[in-house]
Amino acid sequence: MGNLALIYQNKGKWIEAEKLQIEVMEKTKQLLGLAHPHTLSSMGNLAETYRNQGKWIEAEKLQVGVMEKSQQLLGPTHPETLRSMGNLALTYQNQDK
């Protein structure tokens, strides 16, 4: 499901991607918990879709959560933590923050 959502995302089919990504995120949270890398990845993917649709508040909320949890689990200098910080920075930039 996640892979299909990424295909939709790459084709600019944001609505289809968003629907699948919401489901993937909810299922991974339920099955693996918030502290699992797959859950954080699914949250990040959904946030990117939100950002590409101009849904800044939704994107920012998810990205802050991913960044904070990544810092806790992986540390402040881990590549995934840094990636989450960069994604949040792009969302802030798009909002002129």
CSV table of C-alpha atoms in Angstrom, one decimal:
chain,number,residue,atom,x,y,z
A,1,MET,CA,0.0,0.0,0.0
A,2,GLY,CA,2.8,2.4,0.9
A,3,ASN,CA,4.6,1.7,-2.4
A,4,LEU,CA,1.4,2.3,-4.4
A,5,ALA,CA,0.9,5.5,-2.5
A,6,LEU,CA,4.4,6.6,-3.4
A,7,ILE,CA,3.7,5.8,-7.1
A,8,TYR,CA,0.6,8.0,-6.9
A,9,GLN,CA,2.7,10.7,-5.2
A,10,ASN,CA,5.3,10.6,-7.9
A,11,LYS,CA,2.6,10.9,-10.6
A,12,GLY,CA,1.1,13.9,-8.8
A,13,LYS,CA,-2.1,12.0,-7.9
A,14,TRP,CA,-2.2,13.6,-4.4
A,15,ILE,CA,-5.7,12.6,-3.4
A,16,GLU,CA,-5.1,8.9,-4.1
A,17,ALA,CA,-1.7,9.1,-2.4
A,18,GLU,CA,-3.2,10.8,0.7
A,19,LYS,CA,-5.9,8.3,1.1
A,20,LEU,CA,-3.5,5.3,1.0
A,21,GLN,CA,-0.9,7.1,3.2
A,22,ILE,CA,-3.4,7.9,5.9
A,23,GLU,CA,-4.4,4.2,6.0
A,24,VAL,CA,-0.8,3.1,6.1
A,25,MET,CA,0.1,5.5,8.8
A,26,GLU,CA,-2.9,4.5,11.0
A,27,LYS,CA,-2.1,0.8,10.5
A,28,THR,CA,1.6,1.1,11.3
A,29,LYS,CA,0.8,3.1,14.4
A,30,GLN,CA,-1.6,0.5,15.5
A,31,LEU,CA,0.6,-2.5,14.7
A,32,LEU,CA,4.1,-1.2,15.3
A,33,GLY,CA,3.7,1.8,17.6
A,34,LEU,CA,4.7,5.4,17.2
A,35,ALA,CA,8.3,4.7,18.0
A,36,HIS,CA,8.9,2.3,15.0
A,37,PRO,CA,10.9,3.6,12.0
A,38,HIS,CA,8.2,2.4,9.6
A,39,THR,CA,5.6,4.4,11.4
A,40,LEU,CA,7.8,7.5,11.2
A,41,SER,CA,8.5,6.9,7.5
A,42,SER,CA,4.7,6.6,6.8
A,43,MET,CA,4.1,9.9,8.7
A,44,GLY,CA,6.8,11.6,6.7
A,45,ASN,CA,5.4,10.4,3.4
A,46,LEU,CA,2.0,11.7,4.3
A,47,ALA,CA,3.4,15.0,5.4
A,48,GLU,CA,5.2,15.3,2.1
A,49,THR,CA,1.9,14.7,0.3
A,50,TYR,CA,0.2,17.3,2.5
A,51,ARG,CA,3.0,19.8,1.7
A,52,ASN,CA,2.7,19.2,-2.0
A,53,GLN,CA,-1.1,20.0,-1.7
A,54,GLY,CA,-0.5,23.2,0.2
A,55,LYS,CA,-1.9,21.7,3.4
A,56,TRP,CA,0.8,23.4,5.5
A,57,ILE,CA,-0.7,22.9,8.9
A,58,GLU,CA,-1.3,19.2,8.5
A,59,ALA,CA,2.2,18.8,7.0
A,60,GLU,CA,3.9,20.8,9.8
A,61,LYS,CA,2.1,18.9,12.6
A,62,LEU,CA,3.3,15.5,11.2
A,63,GLN,CA,6.8,16.7,10.5
A,64,VAL,CA,7.2,18.1,14.0
A,65,GLY,CA,6.2,14.8,15.4
A,66,VAL,CA,8.5,12.9,13.1
A,67,MET,CA,11.4,15.2,13.9
A,68,GLU,CA,10.9,15.0,17.7
A,69,LYS,CA,10.5,11.2,17.7
A,70,SER,CA,13.5,10.8,15.5
A,71,GLN,CA,15.6,12.9,17.8
A,72,GLN,CA,14.6,10.7,20.7
A,73,LEU,CA,15.0,7.4,19.0
A,74,LEU,CA,18.0,8.0,16.7
A,75,GLY,CA,19.7,11.0,18.1
A,76,PRO,CA,20.1,14.6,16.8
A,77,THR,CA,22.8,13.8,14.1
A,78,HIS,CA,21.3,10.7,12.6
A,79,PRO,CA,20.6,11.0,8.8
A,80,GLU,CA,16.9,10.3,9.3
A,81,THR,CA,16.6,13.0,12.0
A,82,LEU,CA,18.4,15.5,9.8
A,83,ARG,CA,16.1,14.6,6.8
A,84,SER,CA,13.1,15.2,9.0
A,85,MET,CA,14.5,18.6,10.1
A,86,GLY,CA,15.1,19.5,6.4
A,87,ASN,CA,11.5,18.5,5.5
A,88,LEU,CA,10.1,20.6,8.3
A,89,ALA,CA,12.3,23.5,7.2
A,90,LEU,CA,10.8,23.3,3.6
A,91,THR,CA,7.3,23.4,5.1
A,92,TYR,CA,8.3,26.5,7.2
A,93,GLN,CA,9.8,28.1,4.1
A,94,ASN,CA,6.7,27.5,2.1
A,95,GLN,CA,4.7,29.3,4.9
A,96,ASP,CA,7.2,32.2,5.0
A,97,LYS,CA,8.2,31.2,8.6
